[in-house]
PDB file of C-alpha atoms and ligand atoms in Angstrom:
ATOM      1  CA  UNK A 887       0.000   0.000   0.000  1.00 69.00           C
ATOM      2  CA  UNK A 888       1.240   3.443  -0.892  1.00 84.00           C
ATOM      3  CA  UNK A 889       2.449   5.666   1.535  1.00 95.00           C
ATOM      4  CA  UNK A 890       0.182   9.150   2.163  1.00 98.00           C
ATOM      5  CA  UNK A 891       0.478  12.798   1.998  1.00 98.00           C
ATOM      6  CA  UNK A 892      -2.318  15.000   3.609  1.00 98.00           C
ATOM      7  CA  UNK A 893      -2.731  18.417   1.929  1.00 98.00           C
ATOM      8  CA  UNK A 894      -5.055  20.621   4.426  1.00 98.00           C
ATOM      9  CA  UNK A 895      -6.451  23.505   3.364  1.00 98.00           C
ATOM     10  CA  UNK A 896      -7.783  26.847   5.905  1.00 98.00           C
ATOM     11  CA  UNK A 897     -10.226  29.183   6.255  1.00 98.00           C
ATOM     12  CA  UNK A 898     -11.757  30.734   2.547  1.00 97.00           C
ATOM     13  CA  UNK A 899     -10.023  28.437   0.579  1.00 98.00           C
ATOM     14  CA  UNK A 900     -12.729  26.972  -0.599  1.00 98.00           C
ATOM     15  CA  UNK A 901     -14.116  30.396  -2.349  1.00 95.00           C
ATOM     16  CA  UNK A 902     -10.747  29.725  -4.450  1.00 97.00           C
ATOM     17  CA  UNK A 903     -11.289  30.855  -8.348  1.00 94.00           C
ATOM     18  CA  UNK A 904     -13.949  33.308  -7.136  1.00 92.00           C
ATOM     19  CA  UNK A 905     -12.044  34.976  -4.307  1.00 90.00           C
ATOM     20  CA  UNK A 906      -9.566  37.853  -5.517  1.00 91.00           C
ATOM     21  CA  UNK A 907      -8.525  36.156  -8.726  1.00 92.00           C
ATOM     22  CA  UNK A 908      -5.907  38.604  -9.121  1.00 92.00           C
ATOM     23  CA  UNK A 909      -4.460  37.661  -6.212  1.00 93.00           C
ATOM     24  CA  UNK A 910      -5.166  33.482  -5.786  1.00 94.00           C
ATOM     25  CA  UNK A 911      -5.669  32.989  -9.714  1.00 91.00           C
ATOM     26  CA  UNK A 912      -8.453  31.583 -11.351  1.00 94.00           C
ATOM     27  CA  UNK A 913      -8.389  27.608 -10.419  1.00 96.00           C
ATOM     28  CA  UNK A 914     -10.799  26.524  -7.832  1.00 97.00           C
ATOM     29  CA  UNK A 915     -10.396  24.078  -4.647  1.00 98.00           C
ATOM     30  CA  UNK A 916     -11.453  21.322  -7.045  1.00 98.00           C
ATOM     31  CA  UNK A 917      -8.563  22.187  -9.624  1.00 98.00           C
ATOM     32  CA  UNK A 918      -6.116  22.378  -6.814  1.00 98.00           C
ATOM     33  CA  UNK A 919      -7.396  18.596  -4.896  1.00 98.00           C
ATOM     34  CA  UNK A 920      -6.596  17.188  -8.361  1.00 98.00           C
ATOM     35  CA  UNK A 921      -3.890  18.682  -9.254  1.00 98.00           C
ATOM     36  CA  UNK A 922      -2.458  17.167  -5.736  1.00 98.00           C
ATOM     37  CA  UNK A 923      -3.570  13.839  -6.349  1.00 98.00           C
ATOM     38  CA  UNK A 924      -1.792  13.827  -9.768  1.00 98.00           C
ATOM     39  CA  UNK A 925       1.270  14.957  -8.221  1.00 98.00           C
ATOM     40  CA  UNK A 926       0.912  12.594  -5.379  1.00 98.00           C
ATOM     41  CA  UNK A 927       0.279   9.657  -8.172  1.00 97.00           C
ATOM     42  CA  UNK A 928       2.883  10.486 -10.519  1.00 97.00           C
ATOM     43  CA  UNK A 929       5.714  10.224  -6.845  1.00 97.00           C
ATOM     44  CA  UNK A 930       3.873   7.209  -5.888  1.00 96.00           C
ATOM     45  CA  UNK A 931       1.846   8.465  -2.752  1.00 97.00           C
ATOM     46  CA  UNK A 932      -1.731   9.068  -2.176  1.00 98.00           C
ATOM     47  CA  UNK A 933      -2.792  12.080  -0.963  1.00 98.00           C
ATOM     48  CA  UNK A 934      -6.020  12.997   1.025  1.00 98.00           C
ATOM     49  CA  UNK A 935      -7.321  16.356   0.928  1.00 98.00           C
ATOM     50  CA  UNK A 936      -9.293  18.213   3.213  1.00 98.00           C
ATOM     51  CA  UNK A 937     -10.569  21.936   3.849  1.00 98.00           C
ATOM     52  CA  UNK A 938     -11.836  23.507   6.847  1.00 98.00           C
ATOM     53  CA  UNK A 939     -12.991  27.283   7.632  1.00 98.00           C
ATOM     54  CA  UNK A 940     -12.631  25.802  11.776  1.00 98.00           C
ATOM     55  CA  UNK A 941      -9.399  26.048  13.672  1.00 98.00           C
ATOM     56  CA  UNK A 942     -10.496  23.574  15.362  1.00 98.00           C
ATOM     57  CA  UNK A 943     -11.288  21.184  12.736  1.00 98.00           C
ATOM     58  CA  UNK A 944      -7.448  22.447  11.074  1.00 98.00           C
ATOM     59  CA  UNK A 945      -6.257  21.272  14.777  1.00 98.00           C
ATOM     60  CA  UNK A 946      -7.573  17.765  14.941  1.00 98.00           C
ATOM     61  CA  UNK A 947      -6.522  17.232  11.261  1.00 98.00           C
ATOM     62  CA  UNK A 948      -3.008  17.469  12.256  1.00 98.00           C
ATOM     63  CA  UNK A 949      -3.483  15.438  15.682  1.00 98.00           C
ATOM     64  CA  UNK A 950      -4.520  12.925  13.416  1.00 98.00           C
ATOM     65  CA  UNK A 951      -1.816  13.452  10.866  1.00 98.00           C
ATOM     66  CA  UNK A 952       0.579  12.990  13.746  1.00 98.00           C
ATOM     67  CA  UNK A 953      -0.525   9.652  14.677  1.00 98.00           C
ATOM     68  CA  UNK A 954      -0.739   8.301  11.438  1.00 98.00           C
ATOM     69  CA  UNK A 955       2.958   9.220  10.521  1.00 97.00           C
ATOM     70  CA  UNK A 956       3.989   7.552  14.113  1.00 97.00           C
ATOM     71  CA  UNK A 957       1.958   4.432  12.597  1.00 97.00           C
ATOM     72  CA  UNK A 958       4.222   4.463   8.748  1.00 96.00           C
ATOM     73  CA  UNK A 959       1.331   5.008   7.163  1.00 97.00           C
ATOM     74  CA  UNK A 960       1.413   8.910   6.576  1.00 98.00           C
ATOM     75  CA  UNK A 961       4.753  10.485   5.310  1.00 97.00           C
ATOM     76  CA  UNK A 962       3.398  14.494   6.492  1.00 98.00           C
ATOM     77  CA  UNK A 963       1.068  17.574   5.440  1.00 98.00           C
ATOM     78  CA  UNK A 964       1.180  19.926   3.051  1.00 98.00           C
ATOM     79  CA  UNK A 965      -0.855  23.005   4.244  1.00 99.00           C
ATOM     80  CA  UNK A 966      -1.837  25.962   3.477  1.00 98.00           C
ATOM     81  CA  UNK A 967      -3.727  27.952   6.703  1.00 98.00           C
ATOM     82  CA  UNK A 968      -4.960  31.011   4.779  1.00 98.00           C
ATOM     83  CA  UNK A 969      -5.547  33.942   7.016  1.00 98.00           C
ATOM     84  CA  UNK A 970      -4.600  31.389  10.929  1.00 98.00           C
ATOM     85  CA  UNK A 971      -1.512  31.972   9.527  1.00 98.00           C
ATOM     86  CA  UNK A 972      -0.873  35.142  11.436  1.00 98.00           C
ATOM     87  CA  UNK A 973      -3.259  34.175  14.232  1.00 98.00           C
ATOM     88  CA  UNK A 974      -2.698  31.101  15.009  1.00 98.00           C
ATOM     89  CA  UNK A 975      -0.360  29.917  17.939  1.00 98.00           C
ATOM     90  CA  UNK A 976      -2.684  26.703  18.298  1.00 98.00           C
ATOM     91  CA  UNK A 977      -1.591  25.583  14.931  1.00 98.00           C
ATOM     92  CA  UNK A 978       1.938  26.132  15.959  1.00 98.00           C
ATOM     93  CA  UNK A 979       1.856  23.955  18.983  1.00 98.00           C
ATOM     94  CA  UNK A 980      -0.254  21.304  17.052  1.00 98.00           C
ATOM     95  CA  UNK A 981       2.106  20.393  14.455  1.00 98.00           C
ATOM     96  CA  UNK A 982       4.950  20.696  17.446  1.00 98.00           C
ATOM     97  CA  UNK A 983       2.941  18.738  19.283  1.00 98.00           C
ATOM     98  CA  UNK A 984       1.794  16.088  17.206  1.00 98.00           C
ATOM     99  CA  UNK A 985       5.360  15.831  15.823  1.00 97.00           C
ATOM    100  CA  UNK A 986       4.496  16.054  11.925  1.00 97.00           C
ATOM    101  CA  UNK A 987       6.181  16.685   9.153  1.00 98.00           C
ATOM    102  CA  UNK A 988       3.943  19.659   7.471  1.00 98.00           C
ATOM    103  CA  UNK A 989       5.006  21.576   4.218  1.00 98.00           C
ATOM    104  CA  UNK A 990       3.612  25.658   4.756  1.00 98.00           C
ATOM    105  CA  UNK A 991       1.970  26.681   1.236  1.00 98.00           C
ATOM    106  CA  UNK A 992       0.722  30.009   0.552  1.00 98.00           C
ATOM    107  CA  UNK A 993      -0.335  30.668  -3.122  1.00 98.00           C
ATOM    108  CA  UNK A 994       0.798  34.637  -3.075  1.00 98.00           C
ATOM    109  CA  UNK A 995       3.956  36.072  -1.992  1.00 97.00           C
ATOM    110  CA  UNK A 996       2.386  37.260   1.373  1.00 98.00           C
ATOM    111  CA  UNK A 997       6.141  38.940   2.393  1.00 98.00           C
ATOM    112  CA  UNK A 998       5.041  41.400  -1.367  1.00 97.00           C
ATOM    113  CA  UNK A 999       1.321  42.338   0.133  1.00 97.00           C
ATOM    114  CA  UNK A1000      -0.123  44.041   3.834  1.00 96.00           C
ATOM    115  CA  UNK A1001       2.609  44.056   7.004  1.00 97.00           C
ATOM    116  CA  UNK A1002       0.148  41.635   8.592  1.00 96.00           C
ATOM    117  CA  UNK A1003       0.556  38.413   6.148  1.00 97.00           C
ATOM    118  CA  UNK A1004       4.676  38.996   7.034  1.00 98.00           C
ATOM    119  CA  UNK A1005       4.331  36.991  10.161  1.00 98.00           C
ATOM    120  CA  UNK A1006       3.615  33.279  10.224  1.00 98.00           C
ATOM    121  CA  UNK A1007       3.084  31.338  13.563  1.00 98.00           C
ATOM    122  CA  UNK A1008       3.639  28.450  11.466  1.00 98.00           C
ATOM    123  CA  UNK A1009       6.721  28.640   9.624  1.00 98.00           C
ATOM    124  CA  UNK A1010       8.818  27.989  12.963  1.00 98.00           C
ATOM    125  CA  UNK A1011       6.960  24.523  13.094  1.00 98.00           C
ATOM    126  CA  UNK A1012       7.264  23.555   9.237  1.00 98.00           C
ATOM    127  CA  UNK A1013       9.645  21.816   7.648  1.00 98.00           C
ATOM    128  CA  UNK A1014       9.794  23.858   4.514  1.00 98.00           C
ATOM    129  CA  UNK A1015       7.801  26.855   2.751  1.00 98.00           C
ATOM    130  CA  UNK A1016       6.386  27.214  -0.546  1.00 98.00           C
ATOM    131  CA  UNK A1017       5.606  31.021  -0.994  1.00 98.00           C
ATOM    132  CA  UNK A1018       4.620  33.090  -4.596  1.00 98.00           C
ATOM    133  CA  UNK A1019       4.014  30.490  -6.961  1.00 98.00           C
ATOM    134  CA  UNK A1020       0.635  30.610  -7.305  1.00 97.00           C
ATOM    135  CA  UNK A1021      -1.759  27.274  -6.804  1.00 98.00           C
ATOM    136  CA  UNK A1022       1.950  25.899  -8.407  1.00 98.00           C
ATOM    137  CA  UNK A1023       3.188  26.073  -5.277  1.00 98.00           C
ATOM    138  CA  UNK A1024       1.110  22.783  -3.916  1.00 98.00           C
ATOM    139  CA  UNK A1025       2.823  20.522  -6.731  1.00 98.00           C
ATOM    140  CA  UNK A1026       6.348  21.911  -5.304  1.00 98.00           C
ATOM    141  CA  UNK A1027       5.407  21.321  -1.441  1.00 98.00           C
ATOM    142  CA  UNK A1028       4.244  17.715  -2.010  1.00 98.00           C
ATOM    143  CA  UNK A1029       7.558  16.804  -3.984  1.00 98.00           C
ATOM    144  CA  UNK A1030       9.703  18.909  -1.440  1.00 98.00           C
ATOM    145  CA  UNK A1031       7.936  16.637   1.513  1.00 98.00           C
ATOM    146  CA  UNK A1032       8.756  13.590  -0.119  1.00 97.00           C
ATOM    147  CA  UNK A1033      12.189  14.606  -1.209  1.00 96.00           C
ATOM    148  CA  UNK A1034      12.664  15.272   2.477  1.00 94.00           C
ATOM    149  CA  UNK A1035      10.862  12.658   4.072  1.00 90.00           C
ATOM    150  CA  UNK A1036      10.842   9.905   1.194  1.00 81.00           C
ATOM    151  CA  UNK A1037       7.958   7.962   0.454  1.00 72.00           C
TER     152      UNK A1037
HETATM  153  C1  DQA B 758      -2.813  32.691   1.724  1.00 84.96           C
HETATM  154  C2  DQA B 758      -2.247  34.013   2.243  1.00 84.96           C
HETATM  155  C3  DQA B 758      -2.942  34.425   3.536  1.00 84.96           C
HETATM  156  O1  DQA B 758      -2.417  35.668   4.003  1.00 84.96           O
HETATM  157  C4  DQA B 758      -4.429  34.600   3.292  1.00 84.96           C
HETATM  158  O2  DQA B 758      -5.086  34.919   4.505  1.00 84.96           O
HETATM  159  C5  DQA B 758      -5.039  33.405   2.649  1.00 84.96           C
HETATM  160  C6  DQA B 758      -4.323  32.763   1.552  1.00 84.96           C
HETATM  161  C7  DQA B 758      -2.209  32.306   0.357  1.00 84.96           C
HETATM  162  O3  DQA B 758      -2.364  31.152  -0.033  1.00 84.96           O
HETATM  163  O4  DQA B 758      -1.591  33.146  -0.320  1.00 84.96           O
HETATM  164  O5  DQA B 758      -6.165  33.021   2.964  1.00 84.96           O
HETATM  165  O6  DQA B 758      -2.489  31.659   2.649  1.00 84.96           O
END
């Protein structure tokens, strides 16, 4: 059985192709889950996606993700937290806590817009960052966490 990458997703990222195209681009949610799972097939993992607009959900996501990676069966996360970004110190201490692996994806160059997107609670407790290349940037996280992590 192949080995699994989870890509999560944060709050608004499902009103993706309709939300500030200039900003996110034109491909939707959909686009991007598929565009995951074709990266994930042609590297030989299978990836689950899931998106939540609840911290909390976001939280027990990567609880989950933890325990699955202890168990062999998950390699890590690829995520991209939207706006808890900035916010979030929960998300910070969940992927410390739960020990995983987790990619940090952001489809704009946050550090090129407002002062607030310049701070990320999150990026201390990644492994890597994907920032600025658009809904790209997923395809590059998933290969970066299984360059890093093999599969
Ligand atoms: C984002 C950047 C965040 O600042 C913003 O709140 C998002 C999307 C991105 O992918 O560029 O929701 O994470």
């Amino acid at each position: 059985m192949s080995k699994k990458v989870i890509v999560l997703n944060g709050p608004n990222l499902n009103l993706l192709g309709l939300r500030e195209p200039a900003v996110y681009g034109k491909a939707t949610l959909e686009d991007v889950e598929a565009l995951c799972r074709e990266t994930g097939a042609r590297l030989g993992v299978e990836v689950e996606c899931l998106q939540s607009n609840h911290e909390g959900v976001l939280l027990d996501a990567l609880h989950a993700a933890g325990r699955r990676v202890k168990a062999g069966e998950v390699i890590g996360v690829v995520m991209n937290p939207g706006a808890y970004t900035h916010t979030s110190i929960a998300l910070h201490d969940a992927i410390k806590g739960a020990e995983v692996p987790l990619i940090e994806i952001h489809i704009s160059n946050v550090h090129a817009r407002e002062s607030f997107r310049h701070h990320s609670y999150v990026s201390p407790a990644a492994a890597g960052i994907v920032v600025g290349f658009g809904v790209d940037g997923y395809r590059l996280a998933i290969e970066g966490l299984v360059r890093k992590q093999g599969a």
